[in-house]
Coordinates of C-alpha atoms and ligand atoms in Angstrom, one line a residue:
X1 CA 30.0 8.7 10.3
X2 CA 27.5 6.6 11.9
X3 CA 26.2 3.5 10.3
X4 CA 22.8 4.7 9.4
X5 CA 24.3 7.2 7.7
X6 CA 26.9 5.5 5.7
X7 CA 24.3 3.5 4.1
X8 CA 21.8 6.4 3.6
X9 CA 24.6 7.9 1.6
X10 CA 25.1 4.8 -0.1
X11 CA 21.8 4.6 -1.6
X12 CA 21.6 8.1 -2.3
X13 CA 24.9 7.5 -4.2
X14 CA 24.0 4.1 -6.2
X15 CA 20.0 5.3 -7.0
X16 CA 20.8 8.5 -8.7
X17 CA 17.2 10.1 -9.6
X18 CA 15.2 7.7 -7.4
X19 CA 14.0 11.0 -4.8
X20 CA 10.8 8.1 -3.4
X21 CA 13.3 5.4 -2.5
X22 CA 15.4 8.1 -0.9
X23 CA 12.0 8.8 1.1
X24 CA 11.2 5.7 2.5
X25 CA 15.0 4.7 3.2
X26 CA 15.5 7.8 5.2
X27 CA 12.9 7.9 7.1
X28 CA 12.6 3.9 8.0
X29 CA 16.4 3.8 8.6
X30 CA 16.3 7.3 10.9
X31 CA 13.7 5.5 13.0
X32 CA 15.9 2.4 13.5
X33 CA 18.7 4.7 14.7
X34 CA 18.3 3.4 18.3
X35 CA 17.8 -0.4 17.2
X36 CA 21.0 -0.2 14.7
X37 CA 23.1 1.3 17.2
X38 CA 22.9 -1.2 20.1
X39 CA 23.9 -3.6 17.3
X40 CA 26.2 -1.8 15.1
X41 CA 29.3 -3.8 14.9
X42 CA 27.2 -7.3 14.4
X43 CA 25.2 -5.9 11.6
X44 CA 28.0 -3.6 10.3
X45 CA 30.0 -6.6 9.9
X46 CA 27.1 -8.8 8.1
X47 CA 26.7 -5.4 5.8
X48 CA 22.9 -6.1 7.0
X49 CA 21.9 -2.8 6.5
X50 CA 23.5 -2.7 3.2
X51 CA 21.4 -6.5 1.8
X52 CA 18.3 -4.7 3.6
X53 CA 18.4 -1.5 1.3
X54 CA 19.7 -3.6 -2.1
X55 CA 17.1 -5.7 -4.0
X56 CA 17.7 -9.4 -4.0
X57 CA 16.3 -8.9 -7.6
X58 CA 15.4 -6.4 -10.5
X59 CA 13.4 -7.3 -13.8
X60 CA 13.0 -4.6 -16.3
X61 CA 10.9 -5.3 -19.3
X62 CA 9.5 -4.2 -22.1
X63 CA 6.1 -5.1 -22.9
X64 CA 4.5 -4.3 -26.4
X65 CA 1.0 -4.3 -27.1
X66 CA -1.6 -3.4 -30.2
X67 CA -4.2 -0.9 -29.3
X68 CA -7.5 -0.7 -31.3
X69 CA -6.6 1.3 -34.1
X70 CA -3.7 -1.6 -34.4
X71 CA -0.4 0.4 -33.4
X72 CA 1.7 -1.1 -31.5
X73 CA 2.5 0.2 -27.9
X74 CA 5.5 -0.2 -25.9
X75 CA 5.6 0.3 -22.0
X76 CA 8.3 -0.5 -19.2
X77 CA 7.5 -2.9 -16.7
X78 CA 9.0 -3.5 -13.4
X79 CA 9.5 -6.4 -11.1
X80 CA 11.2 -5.8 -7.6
X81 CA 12.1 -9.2 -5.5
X82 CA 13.5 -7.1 -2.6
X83 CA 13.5 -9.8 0.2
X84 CA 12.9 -13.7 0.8
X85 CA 14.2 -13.8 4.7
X86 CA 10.6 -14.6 6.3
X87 CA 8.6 -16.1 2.9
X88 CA 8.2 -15.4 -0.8
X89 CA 8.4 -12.2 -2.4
X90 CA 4.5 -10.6 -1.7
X91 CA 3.4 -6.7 -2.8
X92 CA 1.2 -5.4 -5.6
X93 CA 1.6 -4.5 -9.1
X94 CA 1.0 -0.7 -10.3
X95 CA -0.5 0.5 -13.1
X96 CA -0.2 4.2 -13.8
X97 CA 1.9 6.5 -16.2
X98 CA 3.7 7.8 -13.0
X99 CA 5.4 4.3 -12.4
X100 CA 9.4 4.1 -13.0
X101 CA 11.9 2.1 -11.0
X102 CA 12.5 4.8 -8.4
X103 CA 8.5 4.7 -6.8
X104 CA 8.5 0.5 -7.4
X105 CA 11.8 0.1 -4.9
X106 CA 10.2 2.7 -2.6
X107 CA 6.9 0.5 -2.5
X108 CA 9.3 -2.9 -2.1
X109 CA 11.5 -1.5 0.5
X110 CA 8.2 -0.3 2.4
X111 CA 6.3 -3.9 1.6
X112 CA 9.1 -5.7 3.5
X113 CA 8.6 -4.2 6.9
X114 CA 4.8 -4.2 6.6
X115 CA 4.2 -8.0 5.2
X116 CA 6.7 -8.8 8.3
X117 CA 4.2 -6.5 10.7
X118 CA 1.4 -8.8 9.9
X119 CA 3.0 -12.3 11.3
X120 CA 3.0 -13.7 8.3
X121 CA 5.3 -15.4 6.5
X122 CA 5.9 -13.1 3.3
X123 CA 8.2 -11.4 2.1
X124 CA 8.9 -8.0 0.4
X125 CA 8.3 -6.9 -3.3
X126 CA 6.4 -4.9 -5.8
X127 CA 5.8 -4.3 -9.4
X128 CA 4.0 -2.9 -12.5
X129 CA 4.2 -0.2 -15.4
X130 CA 3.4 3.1 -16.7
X131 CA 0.7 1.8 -18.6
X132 CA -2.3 3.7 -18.2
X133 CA -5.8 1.5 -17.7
X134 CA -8.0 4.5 -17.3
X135 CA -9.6 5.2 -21.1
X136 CA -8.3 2.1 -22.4
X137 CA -11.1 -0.6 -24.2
X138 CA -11.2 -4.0 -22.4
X139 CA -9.7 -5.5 -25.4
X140 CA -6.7 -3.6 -25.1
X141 CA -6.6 -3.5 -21.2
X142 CA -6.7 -7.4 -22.2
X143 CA -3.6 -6.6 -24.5
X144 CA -1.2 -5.5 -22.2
X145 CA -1.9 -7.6 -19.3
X146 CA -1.5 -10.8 -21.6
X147 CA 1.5 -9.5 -23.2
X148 CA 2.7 -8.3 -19.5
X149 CA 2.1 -11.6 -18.0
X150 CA 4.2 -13.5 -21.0
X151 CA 7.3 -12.4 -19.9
X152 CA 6.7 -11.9 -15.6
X153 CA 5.6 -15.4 -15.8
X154 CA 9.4 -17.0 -16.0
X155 CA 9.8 -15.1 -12.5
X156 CA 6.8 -15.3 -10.3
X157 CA 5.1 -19.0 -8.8
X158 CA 2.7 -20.0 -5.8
X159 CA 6.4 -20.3 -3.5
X160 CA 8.5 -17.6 -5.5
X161 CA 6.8 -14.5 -5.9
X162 CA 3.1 -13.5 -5.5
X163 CA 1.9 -10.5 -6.6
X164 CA -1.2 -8.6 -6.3
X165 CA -3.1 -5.3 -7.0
X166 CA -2.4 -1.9 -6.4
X167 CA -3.7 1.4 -8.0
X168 CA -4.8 0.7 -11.2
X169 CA -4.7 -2.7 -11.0
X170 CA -8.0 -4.3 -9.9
X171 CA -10.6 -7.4 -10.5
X172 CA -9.8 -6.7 -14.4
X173 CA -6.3 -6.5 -14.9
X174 CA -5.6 -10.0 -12.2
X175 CA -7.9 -11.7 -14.1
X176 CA -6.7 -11.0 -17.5
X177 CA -3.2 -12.0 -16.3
X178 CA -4.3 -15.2 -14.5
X179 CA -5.5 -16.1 -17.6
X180 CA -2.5 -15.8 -19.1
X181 CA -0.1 -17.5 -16.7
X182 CA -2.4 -20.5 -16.5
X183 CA -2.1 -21.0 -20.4
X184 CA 1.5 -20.4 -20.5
X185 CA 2.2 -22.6 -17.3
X186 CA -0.6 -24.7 -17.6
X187 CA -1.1 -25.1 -13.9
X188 CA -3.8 -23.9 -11.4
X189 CA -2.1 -22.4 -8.5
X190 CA -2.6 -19.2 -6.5
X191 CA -0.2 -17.3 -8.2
X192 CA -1.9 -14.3 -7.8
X193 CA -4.1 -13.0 -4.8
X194 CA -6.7 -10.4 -5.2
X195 CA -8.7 -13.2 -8.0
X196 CA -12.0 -13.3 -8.3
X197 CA -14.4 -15.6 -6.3
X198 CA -14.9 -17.6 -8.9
X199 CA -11.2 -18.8 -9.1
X200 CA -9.9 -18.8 -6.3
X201 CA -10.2 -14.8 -5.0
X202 CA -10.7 -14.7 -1.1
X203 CA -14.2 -13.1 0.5
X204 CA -13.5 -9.9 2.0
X205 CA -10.1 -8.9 -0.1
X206 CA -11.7 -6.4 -1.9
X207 CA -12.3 -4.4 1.1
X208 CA -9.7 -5.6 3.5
X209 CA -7.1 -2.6 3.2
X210 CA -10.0 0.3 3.8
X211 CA -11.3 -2.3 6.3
X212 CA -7.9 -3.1 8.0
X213 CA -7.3 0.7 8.3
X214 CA -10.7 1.5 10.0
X215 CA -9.9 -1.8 12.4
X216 CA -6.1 -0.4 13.0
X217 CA -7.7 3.3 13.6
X218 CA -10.2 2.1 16.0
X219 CA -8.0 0.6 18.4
X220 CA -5.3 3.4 18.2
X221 CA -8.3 5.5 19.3
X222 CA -9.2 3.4 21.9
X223 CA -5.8 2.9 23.4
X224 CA -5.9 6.9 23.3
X225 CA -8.7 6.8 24.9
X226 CA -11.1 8.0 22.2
X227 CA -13.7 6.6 20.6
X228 CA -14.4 6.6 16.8
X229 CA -17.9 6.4 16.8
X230 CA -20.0 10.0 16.1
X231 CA -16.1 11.6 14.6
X232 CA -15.7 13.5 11.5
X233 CA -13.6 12.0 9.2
X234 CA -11.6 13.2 6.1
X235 CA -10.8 10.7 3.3
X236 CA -8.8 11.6 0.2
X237 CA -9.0 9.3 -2.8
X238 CA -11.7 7.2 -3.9
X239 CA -10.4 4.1 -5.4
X240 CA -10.1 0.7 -3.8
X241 CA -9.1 1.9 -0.4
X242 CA -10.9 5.0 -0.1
X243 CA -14.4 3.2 -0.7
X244 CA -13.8 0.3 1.7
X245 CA -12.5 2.8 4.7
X246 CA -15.6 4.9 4.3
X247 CA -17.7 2.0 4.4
X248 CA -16.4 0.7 7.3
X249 CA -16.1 4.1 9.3
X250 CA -19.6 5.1 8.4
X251 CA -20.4 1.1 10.3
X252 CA -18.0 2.0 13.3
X253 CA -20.4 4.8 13.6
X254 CA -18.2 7.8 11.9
X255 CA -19.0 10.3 9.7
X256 CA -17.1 10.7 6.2
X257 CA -17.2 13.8 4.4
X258 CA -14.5 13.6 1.6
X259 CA -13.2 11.9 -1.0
X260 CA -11.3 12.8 -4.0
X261 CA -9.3 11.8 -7.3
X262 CA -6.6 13.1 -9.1
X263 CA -8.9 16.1 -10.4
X264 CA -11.0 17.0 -7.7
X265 CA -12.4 16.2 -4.6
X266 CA -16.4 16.4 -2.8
X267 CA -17.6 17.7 0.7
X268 CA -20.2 16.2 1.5
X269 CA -21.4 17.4 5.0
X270 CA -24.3 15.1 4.8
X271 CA -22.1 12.2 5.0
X272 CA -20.8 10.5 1.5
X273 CA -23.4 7.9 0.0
X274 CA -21.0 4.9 -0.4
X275 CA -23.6 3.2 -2.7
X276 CA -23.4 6.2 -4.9
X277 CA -19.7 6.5 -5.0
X278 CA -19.4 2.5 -5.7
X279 CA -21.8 3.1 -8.7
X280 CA -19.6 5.7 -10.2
X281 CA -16.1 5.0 -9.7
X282 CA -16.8 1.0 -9.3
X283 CA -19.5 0.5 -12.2
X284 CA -19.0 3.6 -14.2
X285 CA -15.1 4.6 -13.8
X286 CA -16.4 8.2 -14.1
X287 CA -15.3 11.3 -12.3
X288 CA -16.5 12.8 -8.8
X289 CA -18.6 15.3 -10.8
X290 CA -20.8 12.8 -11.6
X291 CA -21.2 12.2 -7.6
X292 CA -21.6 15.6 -6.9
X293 CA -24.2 15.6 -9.6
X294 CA -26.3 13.4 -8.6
X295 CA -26.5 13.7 -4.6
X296 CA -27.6 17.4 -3.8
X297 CA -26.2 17.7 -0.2
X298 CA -22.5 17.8 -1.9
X299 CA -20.1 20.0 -3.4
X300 CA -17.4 19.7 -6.1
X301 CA -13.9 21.3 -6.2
X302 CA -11.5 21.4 -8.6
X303 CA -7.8 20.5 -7.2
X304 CA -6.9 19.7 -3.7
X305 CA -8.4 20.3 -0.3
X306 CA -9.4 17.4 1.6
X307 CA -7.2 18.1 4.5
X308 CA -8.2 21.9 4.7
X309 CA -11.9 20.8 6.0
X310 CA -12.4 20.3 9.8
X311 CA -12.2 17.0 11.2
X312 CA -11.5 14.6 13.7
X313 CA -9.8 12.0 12.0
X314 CA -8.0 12.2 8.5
X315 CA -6.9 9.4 6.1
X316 CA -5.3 9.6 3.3
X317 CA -6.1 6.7 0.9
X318 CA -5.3 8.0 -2.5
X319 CA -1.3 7.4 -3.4
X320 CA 2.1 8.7 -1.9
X321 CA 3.4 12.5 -1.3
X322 CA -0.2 13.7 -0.8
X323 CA -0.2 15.5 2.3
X324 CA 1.9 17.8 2.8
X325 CA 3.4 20.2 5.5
X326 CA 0.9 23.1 5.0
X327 CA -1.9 20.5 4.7
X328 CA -0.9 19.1 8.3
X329 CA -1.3 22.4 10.0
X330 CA -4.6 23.1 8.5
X331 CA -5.7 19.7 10.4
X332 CA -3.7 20.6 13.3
X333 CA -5.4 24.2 13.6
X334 CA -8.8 22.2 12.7
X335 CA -8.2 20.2 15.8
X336 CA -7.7 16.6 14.1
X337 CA -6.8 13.8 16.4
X338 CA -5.3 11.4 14.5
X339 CA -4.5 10.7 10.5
X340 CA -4.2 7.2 10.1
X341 CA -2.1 6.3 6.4
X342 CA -4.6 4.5 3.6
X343 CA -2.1 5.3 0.8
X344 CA 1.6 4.4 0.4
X345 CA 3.8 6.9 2.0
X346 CA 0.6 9.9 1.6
X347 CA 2.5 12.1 4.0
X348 CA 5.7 13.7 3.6
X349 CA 7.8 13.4 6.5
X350 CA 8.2 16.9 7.5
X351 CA 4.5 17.1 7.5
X352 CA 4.2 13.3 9.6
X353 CA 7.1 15.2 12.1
X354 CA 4.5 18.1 12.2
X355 CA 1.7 15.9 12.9
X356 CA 3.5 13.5 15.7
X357 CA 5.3 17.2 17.2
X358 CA 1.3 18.4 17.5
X359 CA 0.0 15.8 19.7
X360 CA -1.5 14.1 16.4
X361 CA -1.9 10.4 16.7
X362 CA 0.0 8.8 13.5
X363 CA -0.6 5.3 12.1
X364 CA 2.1 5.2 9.0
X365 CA 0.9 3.3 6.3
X366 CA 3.1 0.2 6.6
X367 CA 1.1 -0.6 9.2
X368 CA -2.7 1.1 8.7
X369 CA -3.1 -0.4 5.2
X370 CA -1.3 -3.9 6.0
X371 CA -4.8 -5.4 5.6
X372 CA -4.5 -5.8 1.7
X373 CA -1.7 -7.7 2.4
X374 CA -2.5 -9.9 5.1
X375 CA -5.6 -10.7 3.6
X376 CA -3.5 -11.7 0.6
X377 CA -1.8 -14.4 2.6
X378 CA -4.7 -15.4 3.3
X379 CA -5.6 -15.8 0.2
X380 CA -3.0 -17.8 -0.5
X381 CA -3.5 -20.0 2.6
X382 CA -7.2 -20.9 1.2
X383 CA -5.7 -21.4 -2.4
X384 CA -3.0 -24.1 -0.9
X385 CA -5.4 -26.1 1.5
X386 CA -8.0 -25.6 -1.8
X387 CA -10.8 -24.2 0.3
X388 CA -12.8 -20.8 0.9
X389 CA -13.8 -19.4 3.8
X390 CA -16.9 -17.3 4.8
X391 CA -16.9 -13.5 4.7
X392 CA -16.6 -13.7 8.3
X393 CA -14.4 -15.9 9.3
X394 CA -11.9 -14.1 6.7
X395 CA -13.1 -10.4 8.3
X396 CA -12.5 -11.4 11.7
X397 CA -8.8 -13.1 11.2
X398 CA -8.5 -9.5 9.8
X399 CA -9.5 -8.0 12.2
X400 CA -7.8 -9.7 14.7
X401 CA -4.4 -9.0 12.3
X402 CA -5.2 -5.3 12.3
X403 CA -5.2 -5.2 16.0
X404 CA -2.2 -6.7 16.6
X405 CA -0.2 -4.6 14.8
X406 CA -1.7 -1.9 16.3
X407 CA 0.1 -3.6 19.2
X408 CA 3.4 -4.8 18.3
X409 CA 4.1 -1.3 16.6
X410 CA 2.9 0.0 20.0
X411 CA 4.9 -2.1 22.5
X412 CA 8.1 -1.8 20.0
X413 CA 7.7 2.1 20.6
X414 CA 7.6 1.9 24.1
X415 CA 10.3 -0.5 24.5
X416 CA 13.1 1.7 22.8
X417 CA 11.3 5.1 24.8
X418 CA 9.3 6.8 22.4
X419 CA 6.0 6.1 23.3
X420 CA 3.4 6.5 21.1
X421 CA 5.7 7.1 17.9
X422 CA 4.1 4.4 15.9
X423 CA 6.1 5.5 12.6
X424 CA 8.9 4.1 14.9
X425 CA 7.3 1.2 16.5
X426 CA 6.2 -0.4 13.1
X427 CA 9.2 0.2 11.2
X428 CA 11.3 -1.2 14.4
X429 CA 9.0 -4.7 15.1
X430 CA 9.0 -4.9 11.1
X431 CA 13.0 -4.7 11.2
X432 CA 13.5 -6.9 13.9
X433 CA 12.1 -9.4 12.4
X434 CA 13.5 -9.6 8.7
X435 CA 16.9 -9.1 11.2
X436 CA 16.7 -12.0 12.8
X437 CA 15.8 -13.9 9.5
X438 CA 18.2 -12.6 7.4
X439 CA 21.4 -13.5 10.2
X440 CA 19.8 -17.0 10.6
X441 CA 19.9 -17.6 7.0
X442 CA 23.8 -16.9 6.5
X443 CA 25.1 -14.2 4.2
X444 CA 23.1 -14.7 0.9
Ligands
NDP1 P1 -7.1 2.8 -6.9 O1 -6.5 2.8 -8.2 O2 -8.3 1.9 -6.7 O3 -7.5 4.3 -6.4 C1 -6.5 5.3 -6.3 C2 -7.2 6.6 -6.0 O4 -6.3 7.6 -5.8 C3 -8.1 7.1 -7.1 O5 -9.2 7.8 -6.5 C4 -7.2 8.0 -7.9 O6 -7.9 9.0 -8.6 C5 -6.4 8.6 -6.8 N1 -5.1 8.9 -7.3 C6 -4.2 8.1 -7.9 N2 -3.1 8.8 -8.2 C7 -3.3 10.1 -7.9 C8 -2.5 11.2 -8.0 N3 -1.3 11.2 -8.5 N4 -3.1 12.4 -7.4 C9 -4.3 12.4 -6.9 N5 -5.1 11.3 -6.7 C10 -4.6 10.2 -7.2 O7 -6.0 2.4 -5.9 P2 -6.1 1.8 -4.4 O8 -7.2 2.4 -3.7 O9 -5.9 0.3 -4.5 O10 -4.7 2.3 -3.8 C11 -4.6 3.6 -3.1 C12 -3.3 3.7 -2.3 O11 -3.4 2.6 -1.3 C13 -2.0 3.4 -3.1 O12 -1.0 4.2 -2.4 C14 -1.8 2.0 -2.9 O13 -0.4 1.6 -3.0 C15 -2.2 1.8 -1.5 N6 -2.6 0.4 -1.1 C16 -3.5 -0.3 -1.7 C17 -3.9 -1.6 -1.3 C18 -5.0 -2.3 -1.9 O14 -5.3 -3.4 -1.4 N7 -5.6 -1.8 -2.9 C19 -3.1 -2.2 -0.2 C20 -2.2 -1.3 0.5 C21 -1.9 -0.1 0.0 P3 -8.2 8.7 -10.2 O15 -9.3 7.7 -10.2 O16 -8.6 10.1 -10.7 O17 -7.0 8.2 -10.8

């Protein structure tokens, strides 16, 4: 049996019930077939494969919390530290009753190979809990993320481990747990990224992933020789990353008519009103209905369906295992060019092979949405030199990021013969990199 698959096996065998880890180690390691094998016996006999799959570090906790009516609530919390090789452990924290251990190594595993992508020193990790935000009062939201942050805090520091958001987890939930960490630790550092401008947040985080992905997009089109201005796009989701893309494709001169949540979804042939859809899910935290409501040009649906409307471009921002096989040949039939990945690991890979077998341009989301991240660092560059930058001057180092991972996932696809497979390309430059790391650093 061939490396690659020895280890696949292996995790298979020592994550029992863990089916979105299996995902993302299947499919990155499949794609490093070519790199692995002109390498085997060095990295065979460093087990490198075998410290890239395994977690330097797991925290499980419990974290208890008293609700309004003064019972006390009890959720599981997670902490991944999957790998230190290229800087401290960097990746968001999840909140949603959906979280277990299984989808927080899946998001880790992924994190390392995209925080490598963007040139910047961090490494790989990723947390949170099935506590569920959404209908919650401030107070209790407050609750949990103090209670939360009393016990994370013994593991996480400005050079150890830095987390972030992630679904569920916005402007709200860091600050409440920066709070926290500062009483318990008593020390101003940047911790955390994704704080607000008043404490040390960076300009332009809150839109950098939906950003980033419209910057990656554009110059994957333009390398294709297309052109994203005056294309139809398809967005699903309409949370953090969802809002910023459609901002930013309706500037590049697009036009967006979706966006969902996790009951329904709008067409809005007109074009979506981002002011509109910031006032209800940003201000209000209410449904789509309420969009669909109040603008007269769109239509509500119950369920899914973003993908079966025609489009150029599609991109999926709302969380992982969203688009699916039948779902890619609706937009193959429809004539779409190219789904670039908002979300986590959106696409299933038999419906990504479908895509990439029908001519369908394919940005994976290790390398699409790497703008949260990066812009992240760069949070924590301002917070260690103890300055800000302008909007501008953090948009266009962003931008400038986005691009070149357009490029290094491009030229790493060419190099091992498989042109314009970027799922390869990113996961391969993202490897290499970590690699080289990790043997420089000894076996530890
Ligand atoms: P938000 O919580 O702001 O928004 C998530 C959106 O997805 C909401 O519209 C939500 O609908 C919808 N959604 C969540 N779960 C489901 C589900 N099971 N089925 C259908 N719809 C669902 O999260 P973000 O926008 O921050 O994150 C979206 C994705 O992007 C995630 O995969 C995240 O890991 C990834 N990502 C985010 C980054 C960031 O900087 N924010 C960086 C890189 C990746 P509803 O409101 O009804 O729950």
């Amino acid at each position: 049996m061939s490396y690659v698959d020895e280890v696949f096996q292996m995790v298979v065998e020592k994550n029992p019930a863990q089916p979105e880890f299996h995902q993302a180690v299947k499919e990155v390691l499949e794609s490093l077939r070519v790199v692995i094998e002109a390498n085997e016996d060095a990295y065979r006999k460093d087990a490198l494969l075998e410290r890239l799959v395994t977690p330097e570090r797991q925290l499980l906790f419990r974290v208890p919390w008293v609700d309004d009516k003064g019972q006390v609530q009890v959720n599981n919390a997670f902490r991944v530290q999957f790998n230190s090789a290229i800087g401290p452990y960097k990746g968001g924290l999840r909140l949603h009753p959906s979280v277990n251990l299984g989808i927080i190594k899946f998001l880790g595993f992924e994190q390392i190979f995209k925080n490598s992508l963007t040139g910047l020193p961090i490494g790989g990790g990723k947390g949170g809990s099935d506590f569920d935000p959404k209908g919650k009062s401030d107070r209790e939201v407050m609750a949990f993320c103090q209670s939360f942050m009393t016990e994370l805090n013994k593991y996480i520091g400005a050079d150890t481990d830095v987390p972030a958001g992630d679904i569920g987890t916005g402007a709200r939930e860091i600050g409440y747990m920066y709070g926290q960490y500062k009483r318990i630790k008593g020390v101003y550092e940047g911790v955390l990224t994704g704080k607000g401008l008043s404490y040390g947040g960076s300009l332009a985080r809150t839109e950098a992933t939906g950003y980033g992905l419209l910057y990656l997009t554009e110059e994957m089109l333009k390398c294709n020789g297309h052109d994203l201005s005056g294309k139809t796009v398809v967005i699903s989701g309409s949370g953090n990353v969802a809002i910023y893309a459609t901002q930013k494709a309706q500037q590049l001169g697009a036009k967006v008519v979706t966006v969902s949540d996790s009951t329904g979804w709008v067409y809005d042939p007109e074009g979506i009103d981002v002011a509109l859809l910031k006032e209800v899910k940003e201000v209000k935290r209410a449904r789509l209905t309420e969009y669909a409501a109040a603008r007269p040009s769109a239509e509500y649906h119950e369920g899914r369906g973003v993908w079966s409307i025609k489009c150029d471009v599609a991109l999926p921002c709302a969380t992982q295992n969203e688009l699916l096989l039948d779902d890619a040949k609706a937009l193959v039939a429809n004539g779409c060019i190219a789904v670039a990945e908002g979300a986590n690991m959106p696409t299933t890979i038999d419906a990504t092979e479908y895509l990439q077998a029908n001519g369908v341009l394919f940005a994976p989301g290790k390398a699409a949405n790497a703008g949260g991240v990066a812009t992240s660092a760069l949070e924590m560059s301002q917070n260690s030199e103890r300055l800000s930058w302008t909007f501008e001057e953090v948009d266009s180092k962003l931008k400038g990021i986005m691009v070149n991972i357009f490029h290094s996932m491009d030229d790493a696809a060419k190099k091992y013969n498989m042109e314009g497979n970027y799922v390869a390309g990113a996961n391969i430059a993202g490897f290499l990199k970590v690699a080289d790391a990790m043997t420089a650093q000894g076996i530890v």
